[in-house]
């Protein structure tokens, strides 16, 4: 998914546990784990606002956009170099 959740980064910076953050935000640790691990399909603005308030940060500190396949960018770059026009392999 192109949206990456960096809650774990902010937790480390604030030296806070998942359980403490969940308690202070008012959500279950399980739901926070789903969000933190990038498995959530949506997040309510009220939850995002509460996370930002507790972590003293901006939404952009918690969420960022990456292009699809960014983790394989080097592989794609290598493939582009090895392929000619139309994606055919070069001799």
Tab-separated table of C-alpha atoms in Angstrom, residues 11-80:
chain	number	residue	atom	x	y	z
A	11	UNK	CA	6.682	5.958	19.732
A	12	UNK	CA	10.451	5.446	19.814
A	13	UNK	CA	11.105	9.208	19.756
A	14	UNK	CA	8.683	9.740	22.631
A	15	UNK	CA	9.895	6.624	24.504
A	16	UNK	CA	6.302	5.459	24.809
A	17	UNK	CA	4.847	1.950	24.640
A	18	UNK	CA	2.003	0.862	22.381
A	19	UNK	CA	-0.119	0.146	25.461
A	20	UNK	CA	0.453	3.601	26.926
A	21	UNK	CA	-0.358	5.298	23.614
A	22	UNK	CA	-3.517	3.203	23.197
A	23	UNK	CA	-4.675	4.124	26.716
A	24	UNK	CA	-4.013	7.822	26.212
A	25	UNK	CA	-5.686	7.898	22.781
A	26	UNK	CA	-8.652	5.796	23.881
A	27	UNK	CA	-8.358	2.864	21.477
A	28	UNK	CA	-7.520	-0.784	22.084
A	29	UNK	CA	-3.902	-1.918	21.758
A	30	UNK	CA	-5.091	-4.377	19.084
A	31	UNK	CA	-6.613	-1.595	16.970
A	32	UNK	CA	-3.492	0.528	17.425
A	33	UNK	CA	-1.369	-2.442	16.287
A	34	UNK	CA	-3.501	-2.798	13.141
A	35	UNK	CA	-2.936	0.878	12.372
A	36	UNK	CA	0.751	0.799	13.328
A	37	UNK	CA	1.470	-2.226	11.146
A	38	UNK	CA	-0.180	-0.699	8.074
A	39	UNK	CA	-3.075	-3.163	7.959
A	40	UNK	CA	-5.802	-0.554	8.538
A	41	UNK	CA	-8.010	0.352	5.599
A	42	UNK	CA	-9.030	3.689	7.134
A	43	UNK	CA	-8.397	5.946	10.104
A	44	UNK	CA	-10.872	8.396	11.603
A	45	UNK	CA	-9.770	12.002	11.762
A	46	UNK	CA	-10.683	12.017	15.451
A	47	UNK	CA	-8.268	9.112	16.032
A	48	UNK	CA	-5.568	10.794	13.964
A	49	UNK	CA	-6.086	14.035	15.896
A	50	UNK	CA	-5.850	12.182	19.224
A	51	UNK	CA	-2.648	10.450	18.109
A	52	UNK	CA	-1.151	13.799	17.096
A	53	UNK	CA	-2.189	15.400	20.390
A	54	UNK	CA	-0.713	12.629	22.535
A	55	UNK	CA	2.480	12.340	20.455
A	56	UNK	CA	2.754	16.130	20.002
A	57	UNK	CA	3.217	15.820	16.250
A	58	UNK	CA	1.600	16.566	12.907
A	59	UNK	CA	-0.332	14.040	10.756
A	60	UNK	CA	2.565	14.055	8.288
A	61	UNK	CA	4.813	12.741	11.043
A	62	UNK	CA	2.609	9.639	11.258
A	63	UNK	CA	1.583	9.094	7.628
A	64	UNK	CA	3.564	9.325	4.415
A	65	UNK	CA	2.973	8.387	0.801
A	66	UNK	CA	5.300	6.143	-1.203
A	67	UNK	CA	4.902	5.066	-4.780
A	68	UNK	CA	3.758	1.510	-5.400
A	69	UNK	CA	6.768	-0.790	-5.377
A	70	UNK	CA	9.088	1.789	-3.810
A	71	UNK	CA	10.649	-1.039	-1.823
A	72	UNK	CA	11.641	-2.619	-5.140
A	73	UNK	CA	12.826	0.625	-6.758
A	74	UNK	CA	16.394	-0.620	-7.160
A	75	UNK	CA	15.179	-3.846	-8.777
A	76	UNK	CA	12.998	-1.871	-11.186
A	77	UNK	CA	15.896	0.450	-11.983
A	78	UNK	CA	18.165	-2.532	-12.678
A	79	UNK	CA	15.497	-4.127	-14.876
A	80	UNK	CA	15.122	-0.918	-16.872
